[in-house]
mmCIF file of C-alpha atoms and ligand atoms in Angstrom:
data_model
loop_
_atom_site.group_PDB
_atom_site.id
_atom_site.type_symbol
_atom_site.label_atom_id
_atom_site.label_comp_id
_atom_site.label_asym_id
_atom_site.label_seq_id
_atom_site.Cartn_x
_atom_site.Cartn_y
_atom_site.Cartn_z
ATOM 1 C CA MET Q 1 -30.286 168.746 -134.244
ATOM 2 C CA LEU Q 2 -26.628 169.795 -134.488
ATOM 3 C CA SER Q 3 -25.675 173.344 -134.521
ATOM 4 C CA GLU Q 4 -22.448 174.602 -136.168
ATOM 5 C CA PHE Q 5 -20.547 174.915 -133.170
ATOM 6 C CA ASP Q 6 -21.557 171.449 -131.707
ATOM 7 C CA LEU Q 7 -20.568 170.257 -135.208
ATOM 8 C CA ILE Q 8 -17.311 171.391 -134.884
ATOM 9 C CA LYS Q 9 -16.602 170.461 -131.436
ATOM 10 C CA GLN Q 10 -17.877 166.971 -131.506
ATOM 11 C CA TYR Q 11 -15.903 166.143 -135.209
ATOM 12 C CA PHE Q 12 -13.080 168.489 -135.655
ATOM 13 C CA VAL Q 13 -11.751 169.616 -132.145
ATOM 14 C CA ARG Q 14 -9.542 167.010 -130.604
ATOM 15 C CA PRO Q 15 -8.118 166.748 -127.250
ATOM 16 C CA ALA Q 16 -4.564 168.463 -126.978
ATOM 17 C CA ARG Q 17 -1.583 166.242 -128.584
ATOM 18 C CA PRO Q 18 1.385 165.229 -126.781
ATOM 19 C CA ALA Q 19 3.956 168.089 -127.158
ATOM 20 C CA PRO Q 20 6.549 166.407 -129.761
ATOM 21 C CA LEU Q 21 3.808 165.756 -132.292
ATOM 22 C CA SER Q 22 2.527 169.479 -132.633
ATOM 23 C CA PRO Q 23 4.758 172.015 -131.472
ATOM 24 C CA ARG Q 24 4.099 174.605 -134.210
ATOM 25 C CA ALA Q 25 0.291 175.289 -133.275
ATOM 26 C CA GLN Q 26 0.543 177.697 -130.463
ATOM 27 C CA LEU Q 27 -3.253 178.267 -130.561
ATOM 28 C CA GLY Q 28 -5.492 175.659 -132.512
ATOM 29 C CA ILE Q 29 -9.529 175.830 -133.110
ATOM 30 C CA GLY Q 30 -11.387 177.987 -131.328
ATOM 31 C CA ASP Q 31 -10.429 181.444 -131.660
ATOM 32 C CA ASP Q 32 -10.780 183.873 -134.589
ATOM 33 C CA CYS Q 33 -7.187 182.838 -135.824
ATOM 34 C CA ALA Q 34 -4.854 180.106 -135.275
ATOM 35 C CA LEU Q 35 -1.488 181.011 -134.258
ATOM 36 C CA LEU Q 36 1.148 178.861 -136.099
ATOM 37 C CA GLY Q 37 4.857 179.093 -135.193
ATOM 38 C CA ILE Q 38 7.748 178.437 -137.534
ATOM 39 C CA THR Q 39 11.219 177.225 -137.135
ATOM 40 C CA PRO Q 40 13.698 179.918 -137.775
ATOM 41 C CA GLY Q 41 15.258 179.967 -141.189
ATOM 42 C CA GLN Q 42 12.082 178.053 -142.802
ATOM 43 C CA SER Q 43 9.511 179.562 -145.107
ATOM 44 C CA PHE Q 44 5.942 178.227 -145.105
ATOM 45 C CA ALA Q 45 4.839 176.347 -147.804
ATOM 46 C CA ILE Q 46 1.045 177.259 -148.412
ATOM 47 C CA SER Q 47 -1.374 175.524 -150.783
ATOM 48 C CA SER Q 48 -5.232 175.246 -151.075
ATOM 49 C CA ASP Q 49 -7.160 172.383 -153.130
ATOM 50 C CA MET Q 50 -11.008 172.439 -153.241
ATOM 51 C CA LEU Q 51 -13.166 169.206 -153.926
ATOM 52 C CA VAL Q 52 -16.358 169.554 -155.455
ATOM 53 C CA GLU Q 53 -19.303 167.413 -155.598
ATOM 54 C CA GLY Q 54 -20.152 166.166 -158.851
ATOM 55 C CA ARG Q 55 -16.628 167.622 -160.394
ATOM 56 C CA HIS Q 56 -13.894 165.610 -158.007
ATOM 57 C CA PHE Q 57 -15.828 163.148 -156.773
ATOM 58 C CA PHE Q 58 -19.276 161.429 -157.301
ATOM 59 C CA ALA Q 59 -22.510 162.199 -155.228
ATOM 60 C CA GLY Q 60 -22.635 159.717 -152.167
ATOM 61 C CA GLU Q 61 -18.974 159.235 -152.373
ATOM 62 C CA ASP Q 62 -17.678 157.194 -148.972
ATOM 63 C CA PRO Q 63 -17.029 159.933 -146.620
ATOM 64 C CA ARG Q 64 -14.081 158.044 -145.024
ATOM 65 C CA ARG Q 65 -12.228 158.084 -148.213
ATOM 66 C CA LEU Q 66 -13.499 161.747 -149.258
ATOM 67 C CA GLY Q 67 -11.737 162.880 -145.588
ATOM 68 C CA HIS Q 68 -8.612 160.920 -146.858
ATOM 69 C CA LYS Q 69 -8.501 162.338 -150.258
ATOM 70 C CA SER Q 70 -9.130 165.924 -149.478
ATOM 71 C CA LEU Q 71 -6.069 165.921 -147.353
ATOM 72 C CA ALA Q 72 -3.887 163.900 -149.302
ATOM 73 C CA VAL Q 73 -4.068 166.006 -152.456
ATOM 74 C CA ASN Q 74 -3.042 168.961 -150.491
ATOM 75 C CA LEU Q 75 -0.236 167.079 -148.705
ATOM 76 C CA SER Q 76 0.640 166.203 -152.113
ATOM 77 C CA ASP Q 77 1.530 169.764 -152.978
ATOM 78 C CA LEU Q 78 3.697 169.971 -150.041
ATOM 79 C CA ALA Q 79 5.649 166.777 -151.411
ATOM 80 C CA ALA Q 80 6.203 168.260 -154.655
ATOM 81 C CA MET Q 81 7.751 171.260 -152.720
ATOM 82 C CA GLY Q 82 9.930 169.193 -150.353
ATOM 83 C CA ALA Q 83 8.085 170.322 -147.534
ATOM 84 C CA ARG Q 84 7.337 169.235 -143.963
ATOM 85 C CA PRO Q 85 3.692 169.322 -142.955
ATOM 86 C CA ALA Q 86 2.790 171.616 -140.219
ATOM 87 C CA GLY Q 87 -0.831 172.192 -139.911
ATOM 88 C CA PHE Q 88 -4.232 172.760 -142.194
ATOM 89 C CA THR Q 89 -7.457 174.451 -141.998
ATOM 90 C CA LEU Q 90 -10.748 173.286 -143.196
ATOM 91 C CA ALA Q 91 -13.549 174.914 -144.828
ATOM 92 C CA LEU Q 92 -16.723 172.751 -145.253
ATOM 93 C CA ALA Q 93 -19.766 173.468 -146.973
ATOM 94 C CA LEU Q 94 -22.323 170.808 -146.160
ATOM 95 C CA PRO Q 95 -26.077 169.941 -147.344
ATOM 96 C CA ALA Q 96 -26.993 168.685 -143.536
ATOM 97 C CA ALA Q 97 -25.363 167.984 -140.462
ATOM 98 C CA ASP Q 98 -25.400 164.141 -140.863
ATOM 99 C CA ARG Q 99 -23.682 162.642 -137.857
ATOM 100 C CA ASP Q 100 -22.370 159.366 -139.964
ATOM 101 C CA TRP Q 101 -21.088 161.556 -142.579
ATOM 102 C CA LEU Q 102 -19.159 163.591 -140.225
ATOM 103 C CA ALA Q 103 -17.751 160.811 -138.257
ATOM 104 C CA GLY Q 104 -16.705 158.885 -141.635
ATOM 105 C CA PHE Q 105 -15.022 162.083 -142.999
ATOM 106 C CA SER Q 106 -13.320 163.336 -140.078
ATOM 107 C CA ALA Q 107 -12.062 159.586 -139.199
ATOM 108 C CA GLY Q 108 -10.389 159.738 -142.807
ATOM 109 C CA LEU Q 109 -9.195 163.069 -142.625
ATOM 110 C CA PHE Q 110 -7.440 162.519 -139.204
ATOM 111 C CA ALA Q 111 -6.050 158.907 -139.806
ATOM 112 C CA LEU Q 112 -3.993 160.674 -142.700
ATOM 113 C CA ALA Q 113 -3.271 163.657 -140.894
ATOM 114 C CA ASP Q 114 -1.758 161.807 -137.895
ATOM 115 C CA GLU Q 115 0.161 159.695 -140.309
ATOM 116 C CA HIS Q 116 1.849 163.068 -141.209
ATOM 117 C CA ASP Q 117 1.482 164.816 -138.021
ATOM 118 C CA CYS Q 118 -0.243 167.661 -139.231
ATOM 119 C CA GLU Q 119 -2.792 169.390 -137.344
ATOM 120 C CA LEU Q 120 -5.963 170.817 -137.966
ATOM 121 C CA ILE Q 121 -5.916 174.423 -136.734
ATOM 122 C CA GLY Q 122 -9.111 175.907 -138.028
ATOM 123 C CA GLY Q 123 -11.550 176.083 -140.579
ATOM 124 C CA ASP Q 124 -15.200 177.409 -141.577
ATOM 125 C CA THR Q 125 -18.367 175.498 -141.704
ATOM 126 C CA THR Q 126 -21.471 176.396 -143.650
ATOM 127 C CA ARG Q 127 -24.526 174.764 -145.026
ATOM 128 C CA GLY Q 128 -24.257 174.479 -149.052
ATOM 129 C CA PRO Q 129 -23.908 171.999 -151.631
ATOM 130 C CA LEU Q 130 -20.994 169.739 -150.404
ATOM 131 C CA ASN Q 131 -17.516 171.287 -150.951
ATOM 132 C CA ILE Q 132 -14.412 170.270 -149.137
ATOM 133 C CA CYS Q 133 -11.529 173.372 -149.397
ATOM 134 C CA ILE Q 134 -8.329 172.603 -147.481
ATOM 135 C CA THR Q 135 -5.272 175.098 -146.874
ATOM 136 C CA VAL Q 136 -2.390 173.161 -145.712
ATOM 137 C CA PHE Q 137 0.963 174.581 -144.229
ATOM 138 C CA GLY Q 138 4.220 173.275 -144.326
ATOM 139 C CA GLU Q 139 7.787 174.293 -143.674
ATOM 140 C CA VAL Q 140 10.626 174.269 -146.086
ATOM 141 C CA ALA Q 141 13.971 176.224 -146.195
ATOM 142 C CA PRO Q 142 13.430 178.377 -148.946
ATOM 143 C CA GLY Q 143 16.741 177.357 -150.757
ATOM 144 C CA GLN Q 144 15.643 173.708 -150.705
ATOM 145 C CA ALA Q 145 12.361 174.228 -151.980
ATOM 146 C CA LEU Q 146 11.622 171.972 -155.261
ATOM 147 C CA ARG Q 147 10.394 174.687 -157.808
ATOM 148 C CA ARG Q 148 8.898 174.410 -161.186
ATOM 149 C CA ASP Q 149 11.314 176.425 -162.607
ATOM 150 C CA ALA Q 150 14.488 174.851 -161.615
ATOM 151 C CA ALA Q 151 14.827 172.138 -164.103
ATOM 152 C CA ARG Q 152 18.188 172.168 -166.169
ATOM 153 C CA PRO Q 153 19.333 170.817 -169.719
ATOM 154 C CA GLY Q 154 20.744 167.477 -168.884
ATOM 155 C CA ASP Q 155 18.876 166.554 -166.093
ATOM 156 C CA ASP Q 156 17.214 163.026 -165.893
ATOM 157 C CA ILE Q 157 13.386 163.074 -165.484
ATOM 158 C CA TRP Q 158 12.140 160.638 -162.464
ATOM 159 C CA ILE Q 159 8.755 159.466 -161.613
ATOM 160 C CA SER Q 160 7.720 158.183 -157.851
ATOM 161 C CA GLY Q 161 5.713 154.936 -157.703
ATOM 162 C CA THR Q 162 3.282 154.141 -160.528
ATOM 163 C CA LEU Q 163 0.909 155.663 -162.813
ATOM 164 C CA GLY Q 164 -2.336 154.940 -164.642
ATOM 165 C CA ASP Q 165 -3.993 152.966 -161.998
ATOM 166 C CA ALA Q 166 -6.372 155.705 -160.920
ATOM 167 C CA ARG Q 167 -7.192 156.467 -164.558
ATOM 168 C CA LEU Q 168 -7.969 153.162 -165.067
ATOM 169 C CA ALA Q 169 -10.479 152.744 -162.102
ATOM 170 C CA LEU Q 170 -12.209 155.949 -163.386
ATOM 171 C CA ALA Q 171 -12.698 154.335 -167.012
ATOM 172 C CA GLY Q 172 -14.337 151.093 -165.394
ATOM 173 C CA ILE Q 173 -16.537 153.385 -163.281
ATOM 174 C CA ARG Q 174 -17.419 155.219 -166.415
ATOM 175 C CA GLY Q 175 -17.938 151.783 -168.448
ATOM 176 C CA GLU Q 176 -15.252 152.876 -170.686
ATOM 177 C CA VAL Q 177 -13.387 149.432 -169.890
ATOM 178 C CA ALA Q 178 -14.602 146.391 -168.448
ATOM 179 C CA LEU Q 179 -12.741 145.564 -165.051
ATOM 180 C CA GLN Q 180 -13.354 142.508 -162.948
ATOM 181 C CA GLU Q 181 -14.449 143.361 -159.490
ATOM 182 C CA ASP Q 182 -11.117 142.583 -157.724
ATOM 183 C CA ALA Q 183 -9.093 144.464 -160.455
ATOM 184 C CA GLN Q 184 -11.801 147.679 -160.019
ATOM 185 C CA GLN Q 185 -11.206 147.579 -156.064
ATOM 186 C CA LEU Q 186 -7.639 147.589 -156.364
ATOM 187 C CA ALA Q 187 -7.137 150.076 -158.949
ATOM 188 C CA GLY Q 188 -10.028 152.194 -157.135
ATOM 189 C CA ALA Q 189 -7.621 152.330 -153.780
ATOM 190 C CA ARG Q 190 -5.348 154.502 -156.090
ATOM 191 C CA LEU Q 191 -8.111 156.938 -157.221
ATOM 192 C CA HIS Q 192 -9.870 157.169 -153.911
ATOM 193 C CA LEU Q 193 -7.109 156.902 -151.541
ATOM 194 C CA PRO Q 194 -3.892 158.296 -152.876
ATOM 195 C CA THR Q 195 -0.631 158.082 -151.262
ATOM 196 C CA PRO Q 196 1.075 161.556 -150.843
ATOM 197 C CA ARG Q 197 4.965 161.135 -151.248
ATOM 198 C CA VAL Q 198 5.917 163.469 -148.648
ATOM 199 C CA ALA Q 199 8.836 161.488 -147.140
ATOM 200 C CA LEU Q 200 10.524 161.083 -150.566
ATOM 201 C CA GLY Q 201 10.018 165.035 -151.041
ATOM 202 C CA ARG Q 202 11.610 165.868 -147.894
ATOM 203 C CA LEU Q 203 14.455 163.722 -148.868
ATOM 204 C CA LEU Q 204 14.808 165.170 -152.310
ATOM 205 C CA ALA Q 205 14.780 168.880 -151.062
ATOM 206 C CA GLU Q 206 16.924 168.256 -147.696
ATOM 207 C CA GLY Q 207 19.404 166.340 -149.779
ATOM 208 C CA ALA Q 208 19.519 168.959 -152.204
ATOM 209 C CA LEU Q 209 19.164 165.950 -154.769
ATOM 210 C CA ALA Q 210 16.529 167.467 -157.316
ATOM 211 C CA HIS Q 211 16.062 170.588 -159.040
ATOM 212 C CA ALA Q 212 12.565 170.794 -160.147
ATOM 213 C CA ALA Q 213 9.273 168.962 -159.114
ATOM 214 C CA ILE Q 214 5.558 168.511 -159.322
ATOM 215 C CA ASP Q 215 2.785 166.361 -158.339
ATOM 216 C CA ILE Q 216 0.791 164.486 -160.898
ATOM 217 C CA SER Q 217 -2.601 165.382 -160.607
ATOM 218 C CA ASP Q 218 -3.922 166.219 -164.134
ATOM 219 C CA GLY Q 219 -1.653 163.794 -165.929
ATOM 220 C CA LEU Q 220 2.187 163.535 -166.443
ATOM 221 C CA ALA Q 221 2.400 165.009 -169.864
ATOM 222 C CA GLY Q 222 0.620 168.188 -168.879
ATOM 223 C CA ASP Q 223 2.178 168.320 -165.556
ATOM 224 C CA LEU Q 224 5.656 167.867 -166.704
ATOM 225 C CA GLY Q 225 4.464 170.505 -169.199
ATOM 226 C CA HIS Q 226 4.498 172.992 -166.457
ATOM 227 C CA ILE Q 227 8.081 172.439 -165.287
ATOM 228 C CA LEU Q 228 9.151 172.822 -168.968
ATOM 229 C CA GLU Q 229 7.455 176.130 -169.438
ATOM 230 C CA ARG Q 230 8.450 177.451 -166.156
ATOM 231 C CA SER Q 231 12.132 176.682 -166.538
ATOM 232 C CA GLY Q 232 12.322 177.546 -170.212
ATOM 233 C CA VAL Q 233 13.456 174.073 -171.363
ATOM 234 C CA GLY Q 234 12.041 170.994 -173.209
ATOM 235 C CA ALA Q 235 12.237 167.044 -172.835
ATOM 236 C CA THR Q 236 12.185 163.983 -174.194
ATOM 237 C CA LEU Q 237 10.277 161.157 -172.499
ATOM 238 C CA ASP Q 238 10.364 157.588 -173.013
ATOM 239 C CA VAL Q 239 6.510 156.675 -172.632
ATOM 240 C CA ASP Q 240 7.366 152.768 -172.484
ATOM 241 C CA ALA Q 241 9.749 153.479 -169.437
ATOM 242 C CA LEU Q 242 6.646 154.676 -167.490
ATOM 243 C CA PRO Q 243 5.850 152.676 -164.562
ATOM 244 C CA ALA Q 244 2.480 151.385 -165.167
ATOM 245 C CA GLY Q 245 0.303 150.438 -162.044
ATOM 246 C CA PRO Q 246 -0.199 146.757 -161.156
ATOM 247 C CA VAL Q 247 -3.524 146.635 -162.392
ATOM 248 C CA LEU Q 248 -3.153 148.584 -165.568
ATOM 249 C CA ALA Q 249 0.273 146.514 -166.320
ATOM 250 C CA THR Q 250 -2.054 143.459 -166.193
ATOM 251 C CA CYS Q 251 -5.139 144.583 -167.780
ATOM 252 C CA ALA Q 252 -3.251 146.321 -170.652
ATOM 253 C CA SER Q 253 -0.798 143.734 -171.512
ATOM 254 C CA GLY Q 254 -1.144 143.614 -175.232
ATOM 255 C CA HIS Q 255 -2.966 147.053 -175.199
ATOM 256 C CA ALA Q 256 -0.045 149.247 -175.643
ATOM 257 C CA ALA Q 257 -1.972 152.219 -176.675
ATOM 258 C CA LEU Q 258 -4.172 152.380 -173.445
ATOM 259 C CA ARG Q 259 -1.097 151.774 -171.212
ATOM 260 C CA ARG Q 260 0.776 154.578 -172.812
ATOM 261 C CA ALA Q 261 -2.411 156.833 -172.442
ATOM 262 C CA TYR Q 262 -2.977 156.227 -168.815
ATOM 263 C CA THR Q 263 0.641 156.327 -167.760
ATOM 264 C CA ALA Q 264 1.457 159.370 -169.746
ATOM 265 C CA ALA Q 265 -1.824 161.598 -169.199
ATOM 266 C CA GLY Q 266 -4.049 159.520 -166.842
ATOM 267 C CA GLY Q 267 -4.347 162.080 -163.989
ATOM 268 C CA ASP Q 268 -5.083 161.521 -160.474
ATOM 269 C CA ASP Q 269 -1.965 159.619 -159.729
ATOM 270 C CA TYR Q 270 -0.408 162.042 -157.270
ATOM 271 C CA GLU Q 271 3.008 160.611 -157.697
ATOM 272 C CA LEU Q 272 6.025 163.183 -158.158
ATOM 273 C CA CYS Q 273 7.600 163.808 -161.273
ATOM 274 C CA PHE Q 274 11.049 165.404 -160.535
ATOM 275 C CA THR Q 275 14.278 166.406 -162.465
ATOM 276 C CA ALA Q 276 18.001 165.707 -160.951
ATOM 277 C CA ALA Q 277 21.215 165.866 -162.362
ATOM 278 C CA PRO Q 278 22.701 162.390 -163.451
ATOM 279 C CA ALA Q 279 25.324 162.747 -160.775
ATOM 280 C CA ARG Q 280 22.603 162.329 -158.195
ATOM 281 C CA ARG Q 281 21.235 158.826 -159.799
ATOM 282 C CA GLY Q 282 22.700 156.725 -156.876
ATOM 283 C CA ALA Q 283 21.644 158.962 -154.086
ATOM 284 C CA ILE Q 284 17.989 159.326 -155.617
ATOM 285 C CA GLU Q 285 17.504 155.287 -155.787
ATOM 286 C CA ALA Q 286 18.665 155.347 -152.037
ATOM 287 C CA ALA Q 287 16.462 157.916 -151.019
ATOM 288 C CA GLY Q 288 13.515 156.099 -152.584
ATOM 289 C CA ALA Q 289 14.665 152.729 -150.887
ATOM 290 C CA ALA Q 290 14.853 154.497 -147.931
ATOM 291 C CA CYS Q 291 11.145 155.754 -147.983
ATOM 292 C CA GLY Q 292 9.973 152.602 -149.285
ATOM 293 C CA THR Q 293 9.013 154.637 -152.619
ATOM 294 C CA PRO Q 294 10.168 153.332 -155.832
ATOM 295 C CA VAL Q 295 11.581 155.802 -158.311
ATOM 296 C CA THR Q 296 12.213 155.428 -161.995
ATOM 297 C CA ARG Q 297 13.894 157.439 -164.615
ATOM 298 C CA VAL Q 298 11.870 157.949 -167.850
ATOM 299 C CA GLY Q 299 13.650 161.020 -170.042
ATOM 300 C CA ARG Q 300 15.771 163.770 -170.101
ATOM 301 C CA ILE Q 301 15.534 167.499 -170.037
ATOM 302 C CA GLU Q 302 16.593 169.106 -172.974
ATOM 303 C CA ALA Q 303 17.553 173.061 -174.059
ATOM 304 C CA ALA Q 304 15.292 172.619 -177.314
ATOM 305 C CA PRO Q 305 11.547 173.594 -176.132
ATOM 306 C CA GLY Q 306 8.687 171.207 -176.362
ATOM 307 C CA LEU Q 307 7.819 167.655 -175.224
ATOM 308 C CA ARG Q 308 9.092 164.925 -177.337
ATOM 309 C CA LEU Q 309 7.600 161.206 -176.425
ATOM 310 C CA THR Q 310 9.423 158.120 -177.867
ATOM 311 C CA ASP Q 311 8.882 154.496 -177.480
ATOM 312 C CA GLY Q 312 11.232 152.178 -176.007
ATOM 313 C CA GLN Q 313 13.253 152.144 -179.213
ATOM 314 C CA GLY Q 314 13.593 155.860 -179.120
ATOM 315 C CA GLN Q 315 11.511 156.294 -181.959
ATOM 316 C CA PRO Q 316 9.247 159.234 -182.165
ATOM 317 C CA LEU Q 317 5.572 158.545 -180.778
ATOM 318 C CA GLU Q 318 2.543 160.541 -181.899
ATOM 319 C CA LEU Q 319 -0.066 160.334 -179.032
ATOM 320 C CA ARG Q 320 -2.825 162.496 -178.675
ATOM 321 C CA LEU Q 321 -2.978 162.923 -174.831
ATOM 322 C CA ALA Q 322 -5.729 164.877 -173.212
ATOM 323 C CA GLY Q 323 -4.487 166.159 -169.763
ATOM 324 C CA PHE Q 324 -7.464 167.268 -167.563
ATOM 325 C CA ASP Q 325 -8.573 171.067 -167.650
ATOM 326 C CA HIS Q 326 -11.436 172.009 -165.692
ATOM 327 C CA PHE Q 327 -12.492 174.639 -168.293
ATOM 328 C CA GLY Q 328 -11.086 172.998 -171.459
ATOM 329 C CA GLY Q 329 -12.866 169.848 -171.589
ATOM 330 C CA GLY Q 330 -10.429 166.800 -171.740
ATOM 331 C CA GLN Q 331 -11.058 163.650 -170.241
HETATM 332 P P1 ADP N 1 -15.472 182.939 -137.127
HETATM 333 O O1 ADP N 1 -16.941 183.424 -136.815
HETATM 334 O O2 ADP N 1 -14.699 184.120 -136.531
HETATM 335 O O3 ADP N 1 -15.135 182.825 -138.709
HETATM 336 P P2 ADP N 1 -16.284 180.381 -136.726
HETATM 337 O O4 ADP N 1 -17.561 180.497 -135.585
HETATM 338 O O5 ADP N 1 -16.705 180.436 -138.099
HETATM 339 O O6 ADP N 1 -15.391 181.471 -136.654
HETATM 340 O O7 ADP N 1 -15.591 179.342 -136.146
HETATM 341 C C1 ADP N 1 -15.239 179.152 -134.839
HETATM 342 C C2 ADP N 1 -13.819 178.336 -134.696
HETATM 343 O O8 ADP N 1 -14.121 177.061 -135.087
HETATM 344 C C3 ADP N 1 -12.485 179.194 -135.591
HETATM 345 O O9 ADP N 1 -11.441 178.658 -134.628
HETATM 346 C C4 ADP N 1 -12.622 178.347 -136.676
HETATM 347 O O10 ADP N 1 -11.633 178.326 -137.313
HETATM 348 C C5 ADP N 1 -12.981 176.910 -136.202
HETATM 349 N N1 ADP N 1 -13.437 176.007 -137.330
HETATM 350 C C6 ADP N 1 -14.928 176.462 -138.059
HETATM 351 N N2 ADP N 1 -14.752 175.435 -139.096
HETATM 352 C C7 ADP N 1 -14.333 174.682 -138.639
HETATM 353 C C8 ADP N 1 -13.994 173.115 -139.493
HETATM 354 N N3 ADP N 1 -14.681 172.760 -140.392
HETATM 355 N N4 ADP N 1 -12.784 172.665 -139.072
HETATM 356 C C9 ADP N 1 -11.962 172.990 -138.187
HETATM 357 N N5 ADP N 1 -12.254 174.096 -137.179
HETATM 358 C C10 ADP N 1 -13.122 174.940 -137.794
HETATM 359 MG MG1 MG N 2 -16.600 181.569 -139.732
#
C-alpha cells in the first residue's frame, strides 16, 4: 500500500535539475512552503484551474492525457497574459493510489512541464473523488502584461491556430455527429492534448505588439465578450474568416452552420484571441512565423458596444451561440 508521502516521493519529486533550467525555485517540494525567486522588475502572473471528473473529463480518461491537459489549461492562462512559466503547484484528490494511473498522469504532466521549463514546486494530496487543481506561476513585466481591459477601437482582432476541432471531437464522443475513426482521433487530439500558445503570448507581450488578449476556453464569442466588456468597447467579427481546424474544415464542407457554430463558440480550443493596432500587422505575422503558430485576422474592435457577427461578404449573421457556462447550461 502506497502512503501519501511515498506517493509524492515516487511520482512527483524529481531529481534536482541543471541550474539553467530552473533558477527560480529556491526551495521545492518537501517543506511547508516552496520558495520561488523572482526576477527584479517582473510581477508574478498567477492562475488556478481545476479539472473535475465528470465535469471537465470523462471517468476513465487516459491519465497521461489528463496530466498534459491539467497543466496545459493553466499554461494557456499564462500565454494569454504574455507571461513566462516559472513553476506550479498541484492539488490532487485521488480515489485510490493506483500506480499505473500515477505513472501515466505524472509522465503526461512532466513532459509538458519540461517543454516549458516549468517546475512542480509543491502541492497537496488527499483521498477523494478525482479532482486535479493546478496553480501556475509565471513572470511578466507589469507594463507588458496582455490584459483583458486593454482593447482599443480600431484594433484588429486576431486568432492563433485553428478553432472548432475540440468541439467537433466532443460532438463525436456524444454522438451528435458521426465521425470516421481517424477523424475522431485527429480532432480528439485537440480536445485531449491542447497546445498552450506560450511562445506567441510572450512575443506579443515582450514586443508590445498586442493590446488585449484572452485564451479561448469557453468558445470565442463568449471569451471575446470578456475583452469587450472589460475594455468598454464592441466588435465586428467575420465568422467566415475564422480559421477552422483541419478536421472540421473537411467534415463541415457544405455545412456552413456547423462550421460557424464550432469555430465561433466551440470551446476547449486554448488558442489566443488578441487585439492589436493595424500598424502591427507585419510584426504580428512575423511573431507567428517565428514561433510556428499561424495567426489570422478575424475582425475589428469598435467604439459601439456589443458583438456584431458577419459572413464573408460583411452581411450580418444571426447565430445562436451558446458558450460554455458551468452554472448556466450551454453546450
Ligand atoms: P503540509 O502538511 O505542510 O500541507 P504535506 O504533508 O501535505 O504538507 O506535503 C508535503 C510536501 O509535499 C509539501 O512540500 C507539499 O508541497 C508537497 N506535496 C504534497 N502533495 C503534492 C503533489 N501532489 N505534488 C507536488 N507536491 C506535493
Ligand atoms: Mg497538506
